[in-house]
């Protein structure tokens, strides 16, 4: 039986001619990536062929699995990125770089954690993580040298550079040119860092302003010759709007979500906020398991927009937020994500986490007889609708005797004595 193998090739790109008003699906455009398709004989019909295949091809990038190191401390230098490749991560996104690292000055402590249990008991499970960390404080020249070294040592593995720059076209073009010379496979643009230097129109300051985002994406996509992902901020009312602009402006994919702006808490003994630096703090980015449901909601919103307005075979979506298990990852993929990023999870559990993620994702696939990621990618997206539609569906089901009334039917039926049982009677699982 013939099988297909795909090899990435890079081509020129034009990012012009994209309208912000999208009537129907976006048409195909000149693309930075393409595929050469080769047929090869594969007559084996043995156990290996029935084993779930975790490999994915995203924007022409071939990954052994969909698990990607998210931009942050786990990708901050050569040593840790090499460790990630050695452990088996599908791809690595380096910590965000800019032209001038001298303006990046971190403080410590810069992390705070939220634990489950009464008053955040020190024995409770970590469910939330806040950081006030900035982008890379290492000289750009050093990071570029390490990117090049990694690509020389791991030519078949995917290394993605994360970049962020001030509102300056020349600076963006220079940064892209220098990063691409190292041989990186793609670029993720940080339009989403919730703290740091918004006064310089960096990070979320761009991602929250669609007009500014369109302009900067135009600069970037006119210059870049490798696939570009736009990393979206959740700190906005409708995340599908900037995601749409990024794709219409030439990006091959979007990634969501970055961290959520937060104040972790106040120390009730000292009355000082956490994390505490010389008695003071600043709002930071919230991540870990507690943000997972929020991230799923944002990814769902983007995926529905992409499905209705874009050809999802030509664009990609990378899900981020609270991934610690294979099941967490499966949820993002079921909503349409091509890849799943992990950052805080690595900080909590180490680089070996990828083995657990792969094993658990394979278990999920075996349970449902899925043999590839594409077998179930986006399968759950169809089940999201409006509340009005839910009411109509249930009323029709009752009329057709295909549903049994469950729980209370009106607010007047609640009682004080049976409140807990009445609440449980309306839970779906």
CSV table of C-alpha atoms in Angstrom, one decimal:
chain,number,residue,atom,x,y,z
A,1,UNK,CA,0.0,0.0,0.0
A,2,UNK,CA,1.4,3.4,-0.9
A,3,UNK,CA,2.0,5.9,1.9
A,4,UNK,CA,2.8,9.6,1.6
A,5,UNK,CA,5.7,11.4,3.2
A,6,UNK,CA,6.0,15.2,3.2
A,7,UNK,CA,9.2,17.4,3.1
A,8,UNK,CA,9.1,21.0,4.0
A,9,UNK,CA,10.2,23.6,1.4
A,10,UNK,CA,10.4,27.3,1.8
A,11,UNK,CA,9.3,29.8,-0.8
A,12,UNK,CA,8.9,33.5,-1.1
A,13,UNK,CA,6.0,35.4,0.4
A,14,UNK,CA,3.8,38.4,-0.1
A,15,UNK,CA,1.6,39.6,2.8
A,16,UNK,CA,-0.2,42.3,0.9
A,17,UNK,CA,-3.9,42.5,-0.2
A,18,UNK,CA,-5.6,41.2,2.9
A,19,UNK,CA,-8.9,42.9,3.8
A,20,UNK,CA,-10.1,43.2,7.4
A,21,UNK,CA,-13.7,42.4,6.3
A,22,UNK,CA,-13.9,38.7,5.7
A,23,UNK,CA,-16.9,37.5,3.7
A,24,UNK,CA,-16.6,33.7,3.7
A,25,UNK,CA,-13.4,31.7,3.7
A,26,UNK,CA,-10.2,33.5,3.1
A,27,UNK,CA,-8.7,32.5,-0.3
A,28,UNK,CA,-5.4,30.8,-0.8
A,29,UNK,CA,-2.5,33.2,-1.0
A,30,UNK,CA,1.2,33.1,-1.8
A,31,UNK,CA,2.6,30.9,1.0
A,32,UNK,CA,6.0,30.6,2.7
A,33,UNK,CA,5.7,26.8,2.9
A,34,UNK,CA,4.7,24.1,0.5
A,35,UNK,CA,4.9,20.3,0.3
A,36,UNK,CA,6.7,17.8,-1.9
A,37,UNK,CA,4.7,14.6,-1.8
A,38,UNK,CA,6.4,11.3,-2.4
A,39,UNK,CA,4.8,7.9,-2.6
A,40,UNK,CA,6.5,5.0,-0.9
A,41,UNK,CA,5.6,1.3,-0.6
A,42,UNK,CA,4.5,0.2,2.8
A,43,UNK,CA,3.0,-3.3,2.7
A,44,UNK,CA,3.4,-3.9,6.4
A,45,UNK,CA,0.1,-4.4,8.2
A,46,UNK,CA,1.5,-5.3,11.6
A,47,UNK,CA,1.3,-4.0,15.1
A,48,UNK,CA,3.4,-0.9,14.3
A,49,UNK,CA,0.7,0.3,11.9
A,50,UNK,CA,-2.0,0.0,14.5
A,51,UNK,CA,0.0,1.9,17.2
A,52,UNK,CA,-1.4,5.5,17.6
A,53,UNK,CA,0.8,7.9,15.6
A,54,UNK,CA,1.4,11.2,17.4
A,55,UNK,CA,3.4,12.8,14.5
A,56,UNK,CA,2.0,16.0,13.1
A,57,UNK,CA,2.8,18.3,10.2
A,58,UNK,CA,2.1,21.9,11.0
A,59,UNK,CA,2.6,24.6,8.3
A,60,UNK,CA,5.1,22.2,6.7
A,61,UNK,CA,6.9,21.5,9.9
A,62,UNK,CA,7.2,17.8,10.7
A,63,UNK,CA,7.1,17.0,14.4
A,64,UNK,CA,7.3,13.6,16.1
A,65,UNK,CA,4.5,14.6,18.4
A,66,UNK,CA,2.3,17.7,19.0
A,67,UNK,CA,3.9,18.7,22.3
A,68,UNK,CA,5.8,22.0,22.0
A,69,UNK,CA,7.9,23.7,24.7
A,70,UNK,CA,6.2,27.1,25.1
A,71,UNK,CA,8.2,30.3,25.1
A,72,UNK,CA,9.6,31.0,28.5
A,73,UNK,CA,12.2,29.7,31.0
A,74,UNK,CA,12.1,26.2,29.5
A,75,UNK,CA,13.6,27.6,26.3
A,76,UNK,CA,15.9,30.2,27.8
A,77,UNK,CA,19.3,28.8,26.7
A,78,UNK,CA,21.1,26.1,24.7
A,79,UNK,CA,21.4,23.7,27.6
A,80,UNK,CA,17.7,23.6,28.4
A,81,UNK,CA,16.6,23.5,24.8
A,82,UNK,CA,19.0,20.7,24.0
A,83,UNK,CA,17.5,18.8,27.0
A,84,UNK,CA,14.0,19.3,25.6
A,85,UNK,CA,15.0,17.8,22.3
A,86,UNK,CA,16.8,14.9,24.0
A,87,UNK,CA,13.7,14.2,26.1
A,88,UNK,CA,11.6,14.0,22.9
A,89,UNK,CA,9.5,17.2,22.7
A,90,UNK,CA,8.0,17.7,19.3
A,91,UNK,CA,9.3,21.2,19.0
A,92,UNK,CA,10.9,24.0,21.1
A,93,UNK,CA,9.9,27.7,21.1
A,94,UNK,CA,12.8,29.7,22.6
A,95,UNK,CA,12.3,32.4,25.1
A,96,UNK,CA,11.3,35.7,23.5
A,97,UNK,CA,14.2,37.8,22.1
A,98,UNK,CA,14.5,41.4,21.0
A,99,UNK,CA,17.3,43.5,19.5
A,100,UNK,CA,18.3,45.2,22.8
A,101,UNK,CA,18.5,42.9,25.8
A,102,UNK,CA,20.1,45.7,27.9
A,103,UNK,CA,16.6,47.2,28.6
A,104,UNK,CA,15.4,43.9,30.0
A,105,UNK,CA,16.0,43.7,33.8
A,106,UNK,CA,14.4,41.0,35.8
A,107,UNK,CA,13.7,40.9,39.5
A,108,UNK,CA,13.5,38.1,42.0
A,109,UNK,CA,11.4,36.6,43.4
A,110,UNK,CA,9.3,36.8,40.3
A,111,UNK,CA,7.0,33.8,40.7
A,112,UNK,CA,4.1,33.2,43.1
A,113,UNK,CA,2.0,30.0,43.3
A,114,UNK,CA,-1.6,29.3,44.2
A,115,UNK,CA,-2.3,26.0,46.0
A,116,UNK,CA,-5.5,24.1,46.5
A,117,UNK,CA,-6.7,23.8,50.1
A,118,UNK,CA,-7.6,26.1,52.9
A,119,UNK,CA,-5.8,29.4,52.8
A,120,UNK,CA,-3.4,28.1,50.2
A,121,UNK,CA,-2.0,25.5,52.4
A,122,UNK,CA,1.7,24.8,51.7
A,123,UNK,CA,0.7,21.1,51.4
A,124,UNK,CA,-1.9,21.7,48.7
A,125,UNK,CA,-1.6,20.9,45.0
A,126,UNK,CA,-0.3,23.8,42.9
A,127,UNK,CA,-3.1,24.9,40.7
A,128,UNK,CA,-2.0,28.4,39.7
A,129,UNK,CA,1.3,30.1,38.9
A,130,UNK,CA,2.0,33.8,38.4
A,131,UNK,CA,5.1,35.3,36.9
A,132,UNK,CA,6.3,38.9,36.5
A,133,UNK,CA,9.2,37.7,34.3
A,134,UNK,CA,10.3,39.7,31.3
A,135,UNK,CA,11.5,38.4,27.9
A,136,UNK,CA,15.1,37.1,27.5
A,137,UNK,CA,17.7,39.2,29.3
A,138,UNK,CA,20.6,37.5,27.4
A,139,UNK,CA,22.3,39.4,24.5
A,140,UNK,CA,20.7,38.7,21.2
A,141,UNK,CA,24.0,37.6,19.7
A,142,UNK,CA,24.3,34.9,22.3
A,143,UNK,CA,20.8,33.6,21.7
A,144,UNK,CA,21.3,33.6,17.9
A,145,UNK,CA,24.6,31.7,18.3
A,146,UNK,CA,22.8,29.0,20.4
A,147,UNK,CA,19.9,28.8,17.9
A,148,UNK,CA,22.4,28.1,15.1
A,149,UNK,CA,24.2,25.5,17.2
A,150,UNK,CA,21.0,23.7,18.0
A,151,UNK,CA,19.9,23.6,14.4
A,152,UNK,CA,23.3,22.2,13.4
A,153,UNK,CA,23.0,19.5,16.1
A,154,UNK,CA,19.3,18.7,15.6
A,155,UNK,CA,18.7,19.5,11.9
A,156,UNK,CA,15.6,17.3,11.8
A,157,UNK,CA,14.0,18.9,14.9
A,158,UNK,CA,11.8,22.0,15.0
A,159,UNK,CA,13.2,25.1,16.6
A,160,UNK,CA,10.9,28.2,16.7
A,161,UNK,CA,12.1,31.7,17.6
A,162,UNK,CA,9.8,33.9,19.7
A,163,UNK,CA,10.3,37.6,18.9
A,164,UNK,CA,9.1,40.9,20.2
A,165,UNK,CA,10.1,44.4,19.3
A,166,UNK,CA,9.1,48.0,19.7
A,167,UNK,CA,6.8,49.9,17.3
A,168,UNK,CA,9.5,50.3,14.7
A,169,UNK,CA,9.4,48.7,11.2
A,170,UNK,CA,13.1,48.8,10.7
A,171,UNK,CA,13.7,47.1,14.1
A,172,UNK,CA,11.2,44.4,13.3
A,173,UNK,CA,12.8,43.7,9.9
A,174,UNK,CA,16.3,43.6,11.4
A,175,UNK,CA,15.3,41.2,14.1
A,176,UNK,CA,13.6,38.9,11.7
A,177,UNK,CA,16.5,38.9,9.3
A,178,UNK,CA,19.0,38.1,12.1
A,179,UNK,CA,16.9,35.4,13.6
A,180,UNK,CA,16.2,33.7,10.3
A,181,UNK,CA,19.9,33.5,9.5
A,182,UNK,CA,20.3,31.0,12.3
A,183,UNK,CA,18.2,28.5,10.4
A,184,UNK,CA,15.2,28.4,12.8
A,185,UNK,CA,12.1,26.7,11.3
A,186,UNK,CA,9.5,29.2,12.2
A,187,UNK,CA,8.8,32.4,14.1
A,188,UNK,CA,6.3,33.0,16.9
A,189,UNK,CA,5.5,36.7,17.4
A,190,UNK,CA,4.8,37.7,21.0
A,191,UNK,CA,1.8,39.9,20.8
A,192,UNK,CA,0.6,38.9,24.2
A,193,UNK,CA,3.1,39.4,27.1
A,194,UNK,CA,0.7,41.0,29.7
A,195,UNK,CA,3.4,42.9,31.6
A,196,UNK,CA,6.7,44.6,31.0
A,197,UNK,CA,6.9,47.4,28.5
A,198,UNK,CA,3.5,48.3,27.1
A,199,UNK,CA,4.6,52.0,27.0
A,200,UNK,CA,6.9,50.9,24.1
A,201,UNK,CA,4.0,49.3,22.2
A,202,UNK,CA,5.4,45.8,22.9
A,203,UNK,CA,3.6,42.5,23.7
A,204,UNK,CA,-0.1,42.7,24.6
A,205,UNK,CA,-0.1,46.4,23.8
A,206,UNK,CA,-0.1,45.3,20.1
A,207,UNK,CA,-2.3,42.3,20.5
A,208,UNK,CA,-5.0,44.3,22.1
A,209,UNK,CA,-5.1,46.9,19.3
A,210,UNK,CA,-6.3,45.4,16.0
A,211,UNK,CA,-5.3,48.4,13.9
A,212,UNK,CA,-1.8,48.4,15.3
A,213,UNK,CA,-1.7,44.6,15.0
A,214,UNK,CA,-2.6,44.7,11.3
A,215,UNK,CA,0.2,47.2,10.6
A,216,UNK,CA,2.9,45.3,12.6
A,217,UNK,CA,1.9,42.0,11.1
A,218,UNK,CA,2.2,43.6,7.7
A,219,UNK,CA,5.8,44.5,8.4
A,220,UNK,CA,6.6,41.1,9.8
A,221,UNK,CA,5.0,39.0,7.0
A,222,UNK,CA,6.5,41.1,4.2
A,223,UNK,CA,9.9,40.3,5.6
A,224,UNK,CA,9.7,36.7,7.0
A,225,UNK,CA,10.5,33.7,4.8
A,226,UNK,CA,9.5,31.1,7.4
A,227,UNK,CA,6.1,30.4,8.8
A,228,UNK,CA,4.9,32.9,11.4
A,229,UNK,CA,2.6,32.3,14.3
A,230,UNK,CA,0.9,35.1,16.2
A,231,UNK,CA,0.7,34.5,19.9
A,232,UNK,CA,-2.6,35.9,21.2
A,233,UNK,CA,-3.4,37.6,24.5
A,234,UNK,CA,-6.4,36.5,26.5
A,235,UNK,CA,-6.6,39.9,28.1
A,236,UNK,CA,-9.2,41.1,25.6
A,237,UNK,CA,-13.0,40.8,25.3
A,238,UNK,CA,-13.1,38.8,22.0
A,239,UNK,CA,-9.9,37.0,21.2
A,240,UNK,CA,-11.2,35.9,17.7
A,241,UNK,CA,-10.9,39.5,16.5
A,242,UNK,CA,-7.1,39.9,16.7
A,243,UNK,CA,-6.6,36.3,15.7
A,244,UNK,CA,-8.6,37.0,12.5
A,245,UNK,CA,-6.5,40.1,11.8
A,246,UNK,CA,-3.2,38.2,12.3
A,247,UNK,CA,-4.3,35.5,9.8
A,248,UNK,CA,-5.6,38.0,7.3
A,249,UNK,CA,-2.4,39.9,7.6
A,250,UNK,CA,-0.3,37.0,6.5
A,251,UNK,CA,0.4,34.8,9.5
A,252,UNK,CA,0.3,31.1,8.9
A,253,UNK,CA,-1.0,30.3,12.4
A,254,UNK,CA,-2.0,31.6,15.8
A,255,UNK,CA,-1.1,30.4,19.3
A,256,UNK,CA,-3.4,30.9,22.3
A,257,UNK,CA,-3.3,31.7,25.1
A,258,UNK,CA,-0.5,33.6,26.8
A,259,UNK,CA,-0.9,34.3,30.5
A,260,UNK,CA,-3.8,36.1,32.1
A,261,UNK,CA,-3.2,39.4,33.9
A,262,UNK,CA,-3.5,38.8,37.6
A,263,UNK,CA,-2.7,39.6,41.2
A,264,UNK,CA,-1.8,36.3,42.8
A,265,UNK,CA,-2.7,37.4,46.4
A,266,UNK,CA,-1.9,39.3,49.5
A,267,UNK,CA,0.1,37.8,52.3
A,268,UNK,CA,-2.2,38.2,55.3
A,269,UNK,CA,0.7,38.3,57.8
A,270,UNK,CA,2.7,41.0,56.1
A,271,UNK,CA,-0.1,42.6,54.1
A,272,UNK,CA,2.2,42.7,51.1
A,273,UNK,CA,1.3,41.4,47.6
A,274,UNK,CA,2.9,38.3,46.1
A,275,UNK,CA,5.4,37.9,44.6
A,276,UNK,CA,7.0,40.4,46.9
A,277,UNK,CA,10.1,42.4,45.8
A,278,UNK,CA,11.4,44.8,48.4
A,279,UNK,CA,7.9,45.0,49.9
A,280,UNK,CA,6.2,45.7,46.6
A,281,UNK,CA,4.8,43.8,43.6
A,282,UNK,CA,3.2,44.4,40.2
A,283,UNK,CA,0.4,42.5,38.3
A,284,UNK,CA,1.7,39.5,36.4
A,285,UNK,CA,0.8,36.7,34.1
A,286,UNK,CA,-1.3,33.8,35.5
A,287,UNK,CA,-0.8,30.2,34.2
A,288,UNK,CA,-1.0,26.5,35.2
A,289,UNK,CA,-4.0,24.2,35.7
A,290,UNK,CA,-6.4,27.0,36.9
A,291,UNK,CA,-6.3,28.7,33.6
A,292,UNK,CA,-7.1,25.6,31.5
A,293,UNK,CA,-10.8,26.1,31.2
A,294,UNK,CA,-10.3,29.7,30.2
A,295,UNK,CA,-7.7,28.7,27.6
A,296,UNK,CA,-10.1,26.1,26.2
A,297,UNK,CA,-12.8,28.8,25.9
A,298,UNK,CA,-10.5,31.1,24.0
A,299,UNK,CA,-9.2,28.4,21.7
A,300,UNK,CA,-12.7,27.3,21.0
A,301,UNK,CA,-13.6,30.9,20.0
A,302,UNK,CA,-10.6,31.2,17.7
A,303,UNK,CA,-11.2,27.7,16.2
A,304,UNK,CA,-14.8,28.5,15.4
A,305,UNK,CA,-13.8,31.7,13.6
A,306,UNK,CA,-11.1,29.9,11.7
A,307,UNK,CA,-13.4,27.1,10.6
A,308,UNK,CA,-16.0,29.5,9.3
A,309,UNK,CA,-13.7,32.0,7.6
A,310,UNK,CA,-10.4,30.2,6.7
A,311,UNK,CA,-9.2,27.0,5.2
A,312,UNK,CA,-8.1,25.2,8.3
A,313,UNK,CA,-5.8,22.9,6.2
A,314,UNK,CA,-3.7,26.0,5.4
A,315,UNK,CA,-3.6,27.7,8.8
A,316,UNK,CA,-2.7,26.4,12.2
A,317,UNK,CA,-3.7,26.7,15.8
A,318,UNK,CA,-1.5,26.0,18.8
A,319,UNK,CA,-3.3,25.5,22.1
A,320,UNK,CA,-1.7,26.8,25.4
A,321,UNK,CA,-2.9,26.8,28.9
A,322,UNK,CA,-2.6,24.5,31.9
A,323,UNK,CA,-1.5,21.3,30.1
A,324,UNK,CA,-0.1,18.7,32.6
A,325,UNK,CA,-1.8,15.5,31.2
A,326,UNK,CA,-2.4,13.9,27.9
A,327,UNK,CA,-6.1,14.5,28.5
A,328,UNK,CA,-5.5,18.2,28.8
A,329,UNK,CA,-3.8,18.1,25.4
A,330,UNK,CA,-6.5,16.0,23.9
A,331,UNK,CA,-9.1,18.7,24.8
A,332,UNK,CA,-7.2,21.3,22.8
A,333,UNK,CA,-6.8,19.0,19.8
A,334,UNK,CA,-10.5,18.1,20.0
A,335,UNK,CA,-11.2,21.9,19.7
A,336,UNK,CA,-9.0,22.1,16.5
A,337,UNK,CA,-5.5,22.7,17.8
A,338,UNK,CA,-2.7,21.3,15.6
A,339,UNK,CA,-0.1,21.4,18.4
A,340,UNK,CA,-0.1,21.9,22.2
A,341,UNK,CA,2.4,24.1,24.1
A,342,UNK,CA,3.6,23.5,27.6
A,343,UNK,CA,5.6,26.0,29.7
A,344,UNK,CA,4.6,26.2,33.3
A,345,UNK,CA,4.0,22.4,33.3
A,346,UNK,CA,7.7,21.9,32.5
A,347,UNK,CA,8.7,24.3,35.3
A,348,UNK,CA,6.6,22.2,37.7
A,349,UNK,CA,7.3,18.6,36.5
A,350,UNK,CA,10.5,18.8,34.4
A,351,UNK,CA,11.3,18.0,30.8
A,352,UNK,CA,10.5,14.3,31.3
A,353,UNK,CA,6.8,15.3,31.4
A,354,UNK,CA,6.7,14.8,27.6
A,355,UNK,CA,6.9,11.0,28.0
A,356,UNK,CA,3.8,11.0,30.3
A,357,UNK,CA,2.0,13.3,27.9
A,358,UNK,CA,2.7,11.1,24.9
A,359,UNK,CA,1.7,7.9,26.8
A,360,UNK,CA,-1.6,9.4,28.1
A,361,UNK,CA,-2.5,10.9,24.7
A,362,UNK,CA,-1.9,7.4,23.1
A,363,UNK,CA,-4.1,5.8,25.8
A,364,UNK,CA,-6.9,8.3,24.9
A,365,UNK,CA,-6.4,7.5,21.2
A,366,UNK,CA,-6.6,3.7,21.8
A,367,UNK,CA,-9.7,4.1,23.8
A,368,UNK,CA,-11.5,5.7,20.8
A,369,UNK,CA,-9.7,3.8,18.1
A,370,UNK,CA,-8.0,6.9,16.7
A,371,UNK,CA,-4.8,6.1,14.8
A,372,UNK,CA,-3.6,9.7,14.1
A,373,UNK,CA,-4.0,13.2,15.5
A,374,UNK,CA,-6.0,14.2,12.5
A,375,UNK,CA,-8.6,11.5,13.3
A,376,UNK,CA,-10.0,13.6,16.1
A,377,UNK,CA,-8.7,17.1,15.6
A,378,UNK,CA,-11.6,19.5,15.9
A,379,UNK,CA,-14.1,16.7,16.5
A,380,UNK,CA,-15.7,18.4,19.5
A,381,UNK,CA,-16.0,21.9,17.9
A,382,UNK,CA,-19.3,21.1,16.3
A,383,UNK,CA,-21.0,20.6,19.7
A,384,UNK,CA,-20.7,24.3,20.7
A,385,UNK,CA,-23.7,26.4,20.1
A,386,UNK,CA,-25.8,29.2,21.6
A,387,UNK,CA,-27.9,29.1,24.7
A,388,UNK,CA,-31.0,29.8,22.6
A,389,UNK,CA,-30.2,26.8,20.5
A,390,UNK,CA,-29.8,24.6,23.6
A,391,UNK,CA,-33.2,25.6,24.8
A,392,UNK,CA,-34.7,24.8,21.4
A,393,UNK,CA,-32.9,21.5,21.2
A,394,UNK,CA,-34.1,20.4,24.6
A,395,UNK,CA,-37.7,21.5,24.0
A,396,UNK,CA,-37.7,19.5,20.8
A,397,UNK,CA,-36.2,16.5,22.4
A,398,UNK,CA,-38.8,16.5,25.1
A,399,UNK,CA,-41.5,16.7,22.5
A,400,UNK,CA,-40.0,13.8,20.7
A,401,UNK,CA,-39.7,11.9,24.0
A,402,UNK,CA,-36.0,11.6,23.4
A,403,UNK,CA,-35.1,13.3,26.6
A,404,UNK,CA,-36.1,13.0,30.2
A,405,UNK,CA,-36.7,16.0,32.3
A,406,UNK,CA,-33.8,16.3,34.7
A,407,UNK,CA,-33.4,18.5,37.7
A,408,UNK,CA,-35.5,21.6,38.5
A,409,UNK,CA,-37.5,23.2,35.7
A,410,UNK,CA,-37.8,26.6,37.2
A,411,UNK,CA,-36.2,28.9,39.8
A,412,UNK,CA,-39.3,28.7,41.9
A,413,UNK,CA,-38.6,25.0,42.6
A,414,UNK,CA,-35.4,25.6,44.6
A,415,UNK,CA,-35.6,24.8,48.3
A,416,UNK,CA,-33.3,25.6,51.2
A,417,UNK,CA,-33.2,22.1,52.7
A,418,UNK,CA,-32.4,20.2,49.5
A,419,UNK,CA,-30.2,22.8,47.9
A,420,UNK,CA,-27.1,20.6,47.4
A,421,UNK,CA,-29.0,17.6,46.0
A,422,UNK,CA,-31.0,19.9,43.7
A,423,UNK,CA,-27.8,21.4,42.4
A,424,UNK,CA,-26.3,18.0,41.8
A,425,UNK,CA,-29.5,16.9,39.9
A,426,UNK,CA,-28.6,19.4,37.2
A,427,UNK,CA,-24.9,18.5,36.7
A,428,UNK,CA,-24.3,16.7,33.4
A,429,UNK,CA,-21.8,14.2,34.7
